[in-house]
Coordinates of N, CA and C in Angstrom, one line a residue:
X1 N 0.8 -1.2 0.0 CA 0.0 0.0 0.0 C 0.9 1.2 0.0
X2 N 0.6 2.2 -0.9 CA 1.3 3.4 -0.9 C 0.4 4.6 -0.8
X3 N 0.7 5.6 0.0 CA -0.1 6.8 0.1 C 0.8 8.0 0.0
X4 N 0.1 9.1 -0.3 CA 0.8 10.4 -0.5 C 0.0 11.5 0.1
X5 N 0.7 12.6 0.5 CA 0.0 13.8 1.0 C 0.9 15.0 0.8
X6 N 0.4 16.2 0.8 CA 1.2 17.3 0.5 C 0.8 18.6 1.3
X7 N 1.8 19.5 1.5 CA 1.5 20.7 2.2 C 2.4 21.8 1.5
X8 N 2.0 23.0 1.8 CA 2.8 24.2 1.4 C 3.5 24.7 2.7
X9 N 4.8 24.8 2.7 CA 5.5 25.3 3.8 C 6.2 26.6 3.5
X10 N 6.1 27.5 4.5 CA 6.7 28.9 4.3 C 7.6 29.2 5.5
X11 N 8.8 29.6 5.3 CA 9.8 30.0 6.3 C 10.2 31.4 6.1
X12 N 10.4 32.2 7.1 CA 11.0 33.5 7.0 C 11.8 33.9 8.2
X13 N 13.0 34.5 8.0 CA 13.8 34.8 9.2 C 13.4 36.1 9.9
X14 N 12.6 36.9 9.4 CA 12.2 38.2 10.0 C 10.7 38.4 10.1
X15 N 10.0 38.1 9.0 CA 8.5 38.3 9.0 C 7.9 37.4 10.1
X16 N 6.9 38.0 10.8 CA 6.1 37.2 11.8 C 5.2 36.2 11.0
X17 N 4.7 35.2 11.7 CA 3.7 34.3 11.0 C 2.5 35.1 10.7
X18 N 2.1 36.0 11.5 CA 0.9 36.8 11.2 C 1.1 37.7 9.9
X19 N 2.2 38.2 9.7 CA 2.5 39.0 8.5 C 2.5 38.2 7.3
X20 N 3.1 37.0 7.4 CA 3.0 36.1 6.2 C 1.6 35.6 5.9
X21 N 0.9 35.3 7.0 CA -0.5 34.9 6.8 C -1.3 36.0 6.2
X22 N -1.1 37.3 6.6 CA -1.7 38.4 5.9 C -1.3 38.6 4.5
X23 N 0.0 38.3 4.2 CA 0.4 38.4 2.8 C -0.3 37.4 1.9
X24 N -0.3 36.1 2.4 CA -0.9 35.1 1.6 C -2.4 35.0 1.7
X25 N -3.0 35.6 2.7 CA -4.4 35.7 2.9 C -5.1 34.3 2.9
X26 N -4.5 33.3 3.5 CA -5.1 32.0 3.8 C -4.6 31.6 5.2
X27 N -5.4 30.8 5.8 CA -5.1 30.4 7.2 C -4.3 29.1 7.2
X28 N -3.1 29.1 7.9 CA -2.3 27.8 8.0 C -2.9 26.9 9.1
X29 N -2.5 25.6 9.0 CA -2.8 24.6 10.0 C -1.8 24.7 11.2
X30 N -0.6 25.1 10.9 CA 0.5 25.2 11.9 C 1.2 26.5 11.6
X31 N 1.5 27.3 12.7 CA 2.3 28.5 12.5 C 3.0 28.8 13.8
X32 N 4.2 29.4 13.6 CA 4.8 30.1 14.8 C 5.7 31.2 14.2
X33 N 6.1 32.1 15.0 CA 6.9 33.3 14.6 C 8.3 33.2 15.1
X34 N 9.2 33.8 14.4 CA 10.6 34.0 14.8 C 10.6 34.6 16.2
X35 N 11.4 34.0 17.1 CA 11.4 34.5 18.4 C 10.5 33.9 19.4
X36 N 9.5 33.1 18.9 CA 8.5 32.4 19.8 C 9.3 31.3 20.5
X37 N 8.8 31.1 21.7 CA 9.4 30.0 22.5 C 9.0 28.7 21.9
X38 N 10.0 27.8 21.9 CA 9.7 26.4 21.3 C 9.0 25.6 22.4
X39 N 7.8 25.0 21.9 CA 7.0 24.2 22.8 C 6.8 22.9 22.1
X40 N 7.2 21.8 22.8 CA 7.0 20.5 22.3 C 5.5 20.1 22.2
X41 N 5.2 19.1 21.4 CA 3.8 18.6 21.3 C 3.2 18.3 22.6
X42 N 4.0 17.8 23.6 CA 3.5 17.4 24.9 C 3.3 18.6 25.8
X43 N 3.6 19.8 25.3 CA 3.4 21.1 26.1 C 4.7 21.5 26.8
X44 N 5.7 20.7 26.8 CA 7.0 21.1 27.5 C 7.6 22.3 26.7
X45 N 7.9 23.4 27.5 CA 8.5 24.5 27.0 C 10.0 24.4 27.1
X46 N 10.7 24.7 26.0 CA 12.2 24.7 25.9 C 12.7 26.0 26.1
X47 N 14.0 26.1 26.5 CA 14.6 27.4 26.7 C 15.2 27.9 25.4
X48 N 14.6 27.6 24.3 CA 15.1 28.0 23.0 C 13.9 28.8 22.3
X49 N 14.3 29.6 21.4 CA 13.3 30.3 20.6 C 13.5 29.9 19.1
X50 N 12.4 30.0 18.4 CA 12.4 29.7 16.9 C 13.3 30.7 16.2
X51 N 14.1 30.2 15.3 CA 15.0 31.1 14.5 C 14.3 31.6 13.3
X52 N 13.2 31.0 12.9 CA 12.5 31.5 11.7 C 11.0 31.4 12.0
X53 N 10.2 32.1 11.3 CA 8.8 31.9 11.3 C 8.5 30.8 10.4
X54 N 7.4 30.1 10.7 CA 7.0 28.9 9.9 C 5.5 28.8 9.8
X55 N 5.0 28.5 8.6 CA 3.6 28.3 8.4 C 3.5 27.1 7.5
X56 N 2.5 26.2 7.8 CA 2.2 25.0 7.0 C 0.8 25.0 6.7
X57 N 0.5 24.9 5.4 CA -0.8 24.8 4.8 C -1.0 23.4 4.2
X58 N -1.9 22.6 4.8 CA -2.2 21.3 4.2 C -2.9 21.5 2.9
X59 N -2.4 20.9 1.8 CA -3.0 21.0 0.5 C -3.8 19.7 0.2
X60 N -3.2 18.6 0.2 CA -3.9 17.3 -0.1 C -3.8 16.4 1.2
X61 N -5.0 15.9 1.6 CA -5.0 14.9 2.7 C -4.3 13.6 2.2
X62 N -4.0 12.8 3.2 CA -3.4 11.5 2.9 C -4.4 10.7 1.9
X63 N -3.8 10.3 0.8 CA -4.6 9.6 -0.2 C -3.9 8.2 -0.5
X64 N -4.7 7.2 -0.7 CA -4.2 5.9 -1.0 C -3.9 5.7 -2.4
X65 N -2.9 6.4 -2.9 CA -2.5 6.3 -4.3 C -1.1 6.8 -4.4
X66 N -0.5 6.7 -5.5 CA 0.8 7.3 -5.7 C 0.9 7.9 -7.1
X67 N 0.8 9.2 -7.1 CA 0.9 10.0 -8.4 C 1.6 11.3 -8.0
X68 N 2.9 11.2 -8.0 CA 3.7 12.4 -7.6 C 3.5 13.5 -8.6
X69 N 3.5 13.2 -9.9 CA 3.2 14.3 -10.9 C 1.9 14.9 -10.6
X70 N 0.8 14.1 -10.4 CA -0.5 14.7 -10.2 C -0.6 15.4 -8.9
X71 N 0.1 15.0 -7.9 CA 0.2 15.7 -6.6 C 0.8 17.1 -6.8
X72 N 1.9 17.2 -7.5 CA 2.5 18.5 -7.7 C 1.6 19.4 -8.5
X73 N 0.9 18.8 -9.5 CA 0.0 19.6 -10.3 C -1.2 20.1 -9.5
X74 N -1.7 19.3 -8.5 CA -2.7 19.7 -7.6 C -2.3 20.8 -6.7
X75 N -1.0 20.7 -6.3 CA -0.4 21.8 -5.4 C -0.4 23.1 -6.2
X76 N 0.1 23.0 -7.5 CA 0.1 24.2 -8.3 C -1.3 24.8 -8.5
X77 N -2.3 23.9 -8.7 CA -3.7 24.4 -8.9 C -4.2 25.0 -7.6
X78 N -3.8 24.4 -6.4 CA -4.2 25.0 -5.1 C -3.7 26.5 -5.0
X79 N -2.4 26.7 -5.4 CA -1.9 28.0 -5.3 C -2.6 28.9 -6.3
X80 N -2.8 28.5 -7.5 CA -3.5 29.3 -8.5 C -4.9 29.7 -8.1
X81 N -5.6 28.8 -7.4 CA -7.0 29.1 -6.9 C -7.0 29.9 -5.6
X82 N -6.0 29.8 -4.8 CA -6.1 30.4 -3.4 C -5.3 31.6 -3.2
X83 N -4.2 31.8 -4.0 CA -3.4 32.9 -3.9 C -3.6 33.8 -5.1
X84 N -4.2 34.9 -4.9 CA -4.5 35.8 -6.0 C -3.3 36.6 -6.5
X85 N -2.5 37.0 -5.6 CA -1.3 37.8 -6.1 C 0.0 37.0 -5.9
X86 N 0.4 36.3 -6.9 CA 1.5 35.4 -6.8 C 2.8 36.2 -6.6
X87 N 2.9 37.5 -6.9 CA 4.1 38.3 -6.7 C 4.4 38.4 -5.2
X88 N 3.5 38.0 -4.3 CA 3.8 38.0 -2.9 C 4.8 37.0 -2.5
X89 N 4.8 35.9 -3.3 CA 5.8 34.8 -3.1 C 7.2 35.4 -3.3
X90 N 7.3 36.3 -4.4 CA 8.5 36.9 -4.7 C 9.1 37.7 -3.5
X91 N 8.2 38.4 -2.9 CA 8.5 39.3 -1.7 C 9.1 38.4 -0.6
X92 N 8.5 37.2 -0.3 CA 8.9 36.3 0.7 C 10.3 35.8 0.3
X93 N 10.5 35.3 -0.9 CA 11.7 34.8 -1.4 C 12.9 35.8 -1.4
X94 N 12.6 37.0 -1.8 CA 13.6 38.0 -2.0 C 14.0 38.7 -0.6
X95 N 13.3 38.4 0.4 CA 13.6 39.0 1.7 C 14.1 37.9 2.7
X96 N 14.6 36.8 2.1 CA 15.3 35.8 2.9 C 14.4 34.6 3.3
X97 N 13.2 34.6 2.9 CA 12.3 33.5 3.2 C 12.4 32.4 2.1
X98 N 11.6 31.3 2.3 CA 11.5 30.3 1.3 C 10.1 29.7 1.4
X99 N 9.7 29.1 0.2 CA 8.4 28.5 0.1 C 8.7 27.2 -0.6
X100 N 8.0 26.1 -0.1 CA 8.2 24.8 -0.7 C 7.0 23.9 -0.5
X101 N 6.8 23.1 -1.5 CA 5.8 22.0 -1.4 C 6.5 20.9 -0.6
X102 N 5.8 20.4 0.4 CA 6.4 19.2 1.1 C 5.4 18.1 0.7
X103 N 6.0 17.0 0.1 CA 5.3 15.9 -0.3 C 5.8 14.7 0.5
X104 N 4.9 14.0 1.2 CA 5.3 12.9 2.0 C 4.6 11.6 1.4
X105 N 5.5 10.7 1.1 CA 5.1 9.4 0.5 C 5.3 8.3 1.5
X106 N 4.3 7.5 1.8 CA 4.4 6.4 2.7 C 4.3 5.1 1.9
X107 N 5.3 4.2 2.0 CA 5.2 3.0 1.2 C 6.2 2.0 1.8
X108 N 5.8 0.7 1.5 CA 6.7 -0.4 1.8 C 7.3 -1.0 0.5
X109 N 7.1 -0.3 -0.6 CA 7.5 -0.7 -1.9 C 8.6 0.1 -2.4
X110 N 9.3 -0.5 -3.4 CA 10.4 0.3 -4.1 C 9.7 1.3 -5.0
X111 N 10.2 2.6 -5.0 CA 9.6 3.7 -5.7 C 10.7 4.4 -6.6
X112 N 10.2 4.8 -7.7 CA 11.0 5.7 -8.6 C 10.1 6.7 -9.3
X113 N 10.6 7.9 -9.5 CA 9.8 9.0 -10.0 C 10.5 9.7 -11.2
X114 N 9.7 10.2 -12.0 CA 10.1 11.1 -13.1 C 9.1 12.3 -13.2
X115 N 9.5 13.5 -13.0 CA 8.6 14.6 -13.1 C 8.8 15.4 -14.4
X116 N 7.7 15.7 -15.0 CA 7.7 16.5 -16.3 C 8.3 17.9 -16.0
X117 N 9.2 18.3 -16.8 CA 9.8 19.6 -16.6 C 8.8 20.8 -16.6
X118 N 7.7 20.6 -17.2 CA 6.6 21.7 -17.2 C 6.1 21.8 -15.8
X119 N 5.9 20.7 -15.1 CA 5.4 20.7 -13.7 C 6.3 21.4 -12.8
X120 N 7.6 21.0 -12.9 CA 8.7 21.6 -12.1 C 8.8 23.1 -12.4
X121 N 8.7 23.5 -13.7 CA 8.8 24.9 -14.1 C 7.7 25.7 -13.6
X122 N 6.5 25.1 -13.6 CA 5.3 25.9 -13.0 C 5.5 26.2 -11.6
X123 N 6.0 25.2 -10.8 CA 6.3 25.5 -9.4 C 7.4 26.5 -9.2
X124 N 8.5 26.4 -10.0 CA 9.6 27.3 -10.0 C 9.2 28.7 -10.4
X125 N 8.3 28.8 -11.4 CA 7.8 30.2 -11.8 C 7.0 30.8 -10.6
X126 N 6.4 30.0 -9.8 CA 5.7 30.6 -8.6 C 6.7 30.9 -7.5
X127 N 7.9 30.4 -7.6 CA 8.9 30.7 -6.5 C 8.8 29.6 -5.5
X128 N 8.3 28.4 -5.8 CA 8.1 27.4 -4.9 C 9.0 26.2 -5.2
X129 N 9.7 25.7 -4.1 CA 10.6 24.6 -4.3 C 9.7 23.3 -4.0
X130 N 10.3 22.2 -4.3 CA 9.6 20.9 -4.1 C 10.5 20.0 -3.2
X131 N 10.0 19.5 -2.1 CA 10.7 18.6 -1.3 C 9.8 17.3 -1.1
X132 N 10.5 16.2 -1.2 CA 9.8 14.9 -1.2 C 10.5 14.1 -0.1
X133 N 9.7 13.5 0.8 CA 10.2 12.7 1.9 C 9.5 11.3 1.7
X134 N 10.2 10.2 1.7 CA 9.7 8.9 1.5 C 9.9 8.1 2.8
X135 N 8.8 7.6 3.4 CA 8.8 6.8 4.6 C 8.6 5.4 4.2
X136 N 9.7 4.6 4.2 CA 9.6 3.2 3.7 C 9.2 2.2 4.8
X137 N 9.1 2.6 6.0 CA 8.7 1.7 7.1 C 7.3 2.0 7.6
X138 N 6.6 2.7 6.7 CA 5.2 3.1 7.1 C 4.2 2.0 7.1
X139 N 3.4 1.9 8.1 CA 2.3 0.9 8.2 C 1.0 1.6 8.0
X140 N 0.0 1.0 7.4 CA -1.2 1.6 7.1 C -1.9 2.3 8.2
X141 N -1.8 1.8 9.4 CA -2.4 2.4 10.6 C -1.6 3.5 11.3
X142 N -0.4 3.8 10.7 CA 0.5 4.9 11.2 C 0.3 6.1 10.4
X143 N -0.5 7.1 10.8 CA -0.8 8.3 10.0 C -0.3 9.5 10.8
X144 N 1.0 9.7 10.7 CA 1.6 10.8 11.4 C 1.5 12.1 10.5
X145 N 1.6 13.2 11.2 CA 1.4 14.5 10.5 C 2.5 14.8 9.5
X146 N 2.3 15.5 8.4 CA 3.3 15.8 7.4 C 4.0 17.1 7.7
X147 N 3.6 17.8 8.7 CA 4.1 19.1 9.0 C 5.4 19.2 9.7
X148 N 6.3 20.0 9.2 CA 7.7 20.1 9.7 C 7.7 21.0 10.9
X149 N 8.6 20.8 11.8 CA 8.8 21.7 12.9 C 10.2 22.1 13.0
X150 N 10.6 22.8 12.0 CA 12.0 23.4 11.9 C 12.1 24.5 12.9
X151 N 13.2 24.5 13.6 CA 13.4 25.6 14.6 C 13.8 26.9 14.0

């Protein structure tokens, strides 16, 4: 069984999560701002602060299929439909931030991929990178979150 899910991730070393959310005009599922105290999922507060702001927007829920090309195309469509002013991505990228699709693939099978240059170019033209993480020891009843917690 193979499954796939995707999210849009945004990092910025200076802009607050609120400012980025205002720029993109969509609500993230996860966010924190540069300088916020790091809090573990169990509620434990660490004596460290986040070095970047981070926002994660779930795009596609976990699906029992594997179509990397189609997933990236759906991500591009999500951006086209939900972000009216794509130049705002340029602002984030030019001021030290980064934007990336995060694609998580869960499989116990051997996998190989080939992406059409047009699909990659479309994401690149939007200023969006593509990251893929493959979990090869995934079991069907193990559905962990795709969202990163970069400090």
